[in-house]
Amino acid sequence: QKEVEQDPGPLSVPEGAIVSLNCTYSNSAFQYFMWYRQYSRKGPELLMYTYSSGNKEDGRFTAQVDKSSKYISLFIRDSQPSDSATYLCAMKDDYKLSFGAGTTVTVRA
Amino acid sequence: DTGVSQDPRHKITKRGQNVTFRCDPISEHNRLYWYRQTLGQGPEFLTYFQNEAQLEKSRLLSDRFSAERPKGSFSTLEIQRTEQGDSAMYLCASSAFEKLFFGSGTQLSVL
């Protein structure tokens, strides 16, 4: 079993829809939780960062962490075609960041 | 541009050849990481430096792989006697605290 599980999709939604992404994890040592966005042939770009259970909002993006269930989510409101990318969840213990497989999202105009 | 810089962006080599990649981290970031990513997968951890000390290496890092970070600044990743299975995107990241910032990667193709 992988430490971080993420449904690879792909996910296709119409413009303006809410995109919902999630990951589960098994390692209780994970303390920090991040979401990265990656465009084709580019490096991952940090989108959201949190270290506690609860919600964190940044513009159209909301990250949720539930440590008791070992479950994290990312919501994208009012999705735009420019949001089309691969979204990677990532979790960090003392030093190492462990990634999910990534979910490919396409927002249709 | 003060982001993480990687060179080259693309490398095509023949099986059995040696290749070396360079990473210039964000200045004053004391932690530097190398990851490898294959198509359809998330990045996989290879190794980690704090300043010039290499503190952790993944089991993925066979004896053919070596990484250095002289003087705690830039880092190099060398792959000796490349194999077709080494074809991947090699990503470098740096951090000062908990957030990791990635470069654009080096895409390696082994023919």
Short mmCIF file of C-alpha atoms in Angstrom, two decimals:
data_model
loop_
_atom_site.label_atom_id
_atom_site.label_comp_id
_atom_site.label_asym_id
_atom_site.label_seq_id
_atom_site.Cartn_x
_atom_site.Cartn_y
_atom_site.Cartn_z
CA GLN A 1 0.00 0.00 0.00
CA LYS A 2 1.29 3.44 -0.94
CA GLU A 3 1.71 6.04 1.80
CA VAL A 4 -0.39 8.52 -0.16
CA GLU A 5 -3.34 7.48 -2.32
CA GLN A 6 -4.84 9.81 -4.92
CA ASP A 7 -7.35 8.98 -7.63
CA PRO A 8 -5.58 9.75 -10.94
CA GLY A 9 -8.83 10.62 -12.71
CA PRO A 10 -8.97 12.08 -15.28
CA LEU A 11 -11.58 14.60 -14.22
CA SER A 12 -13.44 16.75 -16.75
CA VAL A 13 -15.77 19.56 -15.66
CA PRO A 14 -17.51 22.49 -17.38
CA GLU A 15 -16.26 26.01 -16.79
CA GLY A 16 -17.66 27.46 -13.56
CA ALA A 17 -18.09 24.10 -11.84
CA ILE A 18 -16.57 23.18 -8.49
CA VAL A 19 -13.63 20.81 -8.74
CA SER A 20 -13.22 18.41 -5.81
CA LEU A 21 -9.97 16.52 -5.30
CA ASN A 22 -8.92 14.30 -2.42
CA CYS A 23 -6.19 12.10 -1.02
CA THR A 24 -5.87 9.61 1.79
CA TYR A 25 -2.72 8.72 3.66
CA SER A 26 -1.50 6.07 6.06
CA ASN A 27 1.55 7.63 7.74
CA SER A 28 0.63 9.29 11.04
CA ALA A 29 4.01 11.10 11.02
CA PHE A 30 2.83 13.45 8.29
CA GLN A 31 2.52 16.93 9.78
CA TYR A 32 2.35 19.26 6.79
CA PHE A 33 -0.04 19.03 3.88
CA MET A 34 0.28 20.67 0.49
CA TRP A 35 -1.30 20.81 -2.91
CA TYR A 36 0.77 21.40 -6.01
CA ARG A 37 -0.35 22.22 -9.52
CA GLN A 38 1.68 20.89 -12.42
CA TYR A 39 1.35 21.84 -16.07
CA SER A 40 2.67 19.55 -18.77
CA ARG A 41 6.48 19.35 -18.85
CA LYS A 42 6.80 21.82 -15.96
CA GLY A 43 7.79 21.46 -12.33
CA PRO A 44 5.14 21.34 -9.57
CA GLU A 45 3.97 24.74 -8.34
CA LEU A 46 2.94 25.12 -4.69
CA LEU A 47 -0.74 26.01 -4.47
CA MET A 48 -1.82 25.48 -0.87
CA TYR A 49 -0.05 24.67 2.39
CA THR A 50 -1.48 23.78 5.78
CA TYR A 51 -0.29 22.04 8.93
CA SER A 52 -3.44 21.60 10.97
CA SER A 53 -6.85 20.01 10.65
CA GLY A 54 -9.55 22.29 9.30
CA ASN A 55 -10.06 24.54 6.30
CA LYS A 56 -7.78 27.03 4.61
CA GLU A 57 -9.04 29.35 1.91
CA ASP A 58 -7.08 31.29 -0.70
CA GLY A 59 -9.15 32.95 -3.37
CA ARG A 60 -11.00 30.27 -5.33
CA PHE A 61 -9.09 27.47 -3.58
CA THR A 62 -10.00 25.75 -0.30
CA ALA A 63 -7.89 23.06 1.30
CA GLN A 64 -9.31 20.76 3.97
CA VAL A 65 -7.40 18.46 6.30
CA ASP A 66 -8.92 15.80 8.54
CA LYS A 67 -6.08 14.21 10.48
CA SER A 68 -8.35 11.85 12.38
CA SER A 69 -9.53 10.30 9.10
CA LYS A 70 -6.17 10.80 7.34
CA TYR A 71 -7.95 12.57 4.51
CA ILE A 72 -7.25 15.82 2.68
CA SER A 73 -9.22 17.67 0.02
CA LEU A 74 -8.84 20.56 -2.39
CA PHE A 75 -11.81 22.46 -3.79
CA ILE A 76 -11.61 24.84 -6.72
CA ARG A 77 -14.60 27.16 -7.09
CA ASP A 78 -15.67 28.84 -10.31
CA SER A 79 -13.21 26.71 -12.28
CA GLN A 80 -11.57 28.22 -15.36
CA PRO A 81 -9.98 26.60 -18.43
CA SER A 82 -6.64 27.88 -17.09
CA ASP A 83 -7.13 25.56 -14.09
CA SER A 84 -6.65 22.58 -16.41
CA ALA A 85 -3.58 20.82 -15.03
CA THR A 86 -2.47 17.90 -12.88
CA TYR A 87 -3.03 18.43 -9.15
CA LEU A 88 -0.71 16.65 -6.75
CA CYS A 89 -1.31 16.23 -3.04
CA ALA A 90 1.83 16.07 -0.93
CA MET A 91 2.53 15.37 2.71
CA LYS A 92 5.63 15.98 4.76
CA ASP A 93 7.09 14.41 7.87
CA ASP A 94 10.34 15.77 9.32
CA TYR A 95 12.06 16.37 6.03
CA LYS A 96 10.63 14.32 3.17
CA LEU A 97 7.67 15.27 0.98
CA SER A 98 5.64 12.29 -0.26
CA PHE A 99 3.33 12.76 -3.24
CA GLY A 100 0.16 11.22 -4.54
CA ALA A 101 0.01 10.10 -8.17
CA GLY A 102 -1.75 13.31 -9.23
CA THR A 103 -5.23 13.95 -10.65
CA THR A 104 -5.49 15.35 -14.17
CA VAL A 105 -8.23 17.98 -14.41
CA THR A 106 -9.68 19.44 -17.59
CA VAL A 107 -12.02 22.44 -17.40
CA ARG A 108 -14.12 22.69 -20.57
CA ALA A 109 -14.95 26.18 -21.88
CA ASP B 1 14.33 35.28 -11.46
CA THR B 2 15.00 33.97 -7.96
CA GLY B 3 13.34 30.56 -8.34
CA VAL B 4 14.99 27.11 -8.45
CA SER B 5 16.99 26.75 -11.65
CA GLN B 6 17.81 23.44 -13.33
CA ASP B 7 20.12 22.76 -16.23
CA PRO B 8 19.78 21.31 -18.79
CA ARG B 9 16.03 21.27 -19.43
CA HIS B 10 16.33 18.27 -21.72
CA LYS B 11 18.99 15.59 -22.12
CA ILE B 12 19.03 12.79 -24.66
CA THR B 13 21.72 10.18 -24.19
CA LYS B 14 22.60 6.68 -25.28
CA ARG B 15 22.42 3.76 -22.92
CA GLY B 16 25.67 3.33 -21.03
CA GLN B 17 26.66 7.00 -21.10
CA ASN B 18 27.09 9.17 -17.99
CA VAL B 19 24.97 12.28 -17.47
CA THR B 20 25.13 15.12 -14.95
CA PHE B 21 22.40 17.57 -14.00
CA ARG B 22 22.77 20.82 -12.11
CA CYS B 23 20.41 22.53 -9.68
CA ASP B 24 20.71 26.07 -8.33
CA PRO B 25 18.37 26.49 -5.36
CA ILE B 26 16.71 29.65 -4.13
CA SER B 27 19.45 31.58 -2.40
CA GLU B 28 19.60 31.12 1.37
CA HIS B 29 17.55 27.91 1.22
CA ASN B 30 19.56 25.44 3.25
CA ARG B 31 17.62 22.33 2.21
CA LEU B 32 17.83 20.83 -1.25
CA TYR B 33 15.98 17.81 -2.62
CA TRP B 34 16.13 15.64 -5.73
CA TYR B 35 13.03 13.85 -6.97
CA ARG B 36 12.28 11.69 -10.00
CA GLN B 37 8.97 11.68 -11.84
CA THR B 38 7.76 9.30 -14.52
CA LEU B 39 4.71 9.76 -16.72
CA GLY B 40 1.44 9.50 -14.82
CA GLN B 41 3.10 9.32 -11.43
CA GLY B 42 3.84 11.77 -8.66
CA PRO B 43 7.43 12.76 -7.91
CA GLU B 44 9.44 10.16 -5.96
CA PHE B 45 12.02 11.21 -3.38
CA LEU B 46 15.65 10.46 -4.25
CA THR B 47 17.84 12.36 -1.82
CA TYR B 48 18.04 15.33 0.55
CA PHE B 49 20.76 17.78 1.60
CA GLN B 50 20.85 20.12 4.52
CA ASN B 51 23.57 22.62 3.64
CA GLU B 52 26.39 20.44 2.23
CA ALA B 53 25.46 17.28 4.15
CA GLN B 54 23.54 14.54 2.34
CA LEU B 55 21.23 13.34 5.10
CA GLU B 56 18.98 10.83 3.39
CA LYS B 57 19.01 8.67 0.28
CA SER B 58 16.11 6.66 -1.09
CA ARG B 59 16.41 2.98 -1.97
CA LEU B 60 15.61 4.20 -5.50
CA LEU B 61 19.07 5.77 -5.62
CA SER B 62 21.19 2.89 -6.88
CA ASP B 63 25.00 2.87 -6.83
CA ARG B 64 24.95 4.40 -10.31
CA PHE B 65 23.49 7.61 -8.89
CA SER B 66 25.49 10.16 -6.95
CA ALA B 67 24.58 13.61 -5.74
CA GLU B 68 26.71 16.36 -4.33
CA ARG B 69 26.20 19.80 -2.89
CA PRO B 70 29.62 21.35 -2.44
CA LYS B 71 29.69 24.39 -0.15
CA GLY B 72 25.96 24.07 0.44
CA SER B 73 25.03 26.00 -2.68
CA PHE B 74 24.28 24.38 -6.05
CA SER B 75 23.89 20.61 -6.38
CA THR B 76 24.70 18.06 -9.07
CA LEU B 77 23.11 14.70 -9.73
CA GLU B 78 25.16 12.25 -11.79
CA ILE B 79 23.90 9.02 -13.31
CA GLN B 80 26.58 6.61 -14.48
CA ARG B 81 26.05 3.92 -17.13
CA THR B 82 22.53 5.09 -17.91
CA GLU B 83 19.79 2.54 -18.55
CA GLN B 84 16.50 2.98 -20.41
CA GLY B 85 14.69 2.74 -17.08
CA ASP B 86 16.41 5.96 -16.00
CA SER B 87 14.29 7.92 -18.49
CA ALA B 88 12.26 10.35 -16.38
CA MET B 89 11.92 13.96 -15.28
CA TYR B 90 14.48 14.80 -12.58
CA LEU B 91 13.23 17.54 -10.30
CA CYS B 92 15.13 19.65 -7.82
CA ALA B 93 13.47 21.50 -4.94
CA SER B 94 14.71 23.76 -2.19
CA SER B 95 13.27 24.98 1.09
CA ALA B 96 14.12 27.09 4.09
CA PHE B 97 11.33 25.74 6.26
CA GLU B 98 8.44 23.44 5.40
CA LYS B 99 7.43 24.59 1.92
CA LEU B 100 9.31 23.04 -0.99
CA PHE B 101 9.75 25.00 -4.20
CA PHE B 102 10.52 23.07 -7.36
CA GLY B 103 12.45 23.86 -10.50
CA SER B 104 11.21 23.07 -14.00
CA GLY B 105 13.07 19.79 -14.07
CA THR B 106 15.46 18.02 -16.43
CA GLN B 107 13.78 15.61 -18.83
CA LEU B 108 16.12 12.66 -19.46
CA SER B 109 15.62 10.31 -22.39
CA VAL B 110 17.88 7.26 -22.59
CA LEU B 111 17.90 5.66 -26.03
#
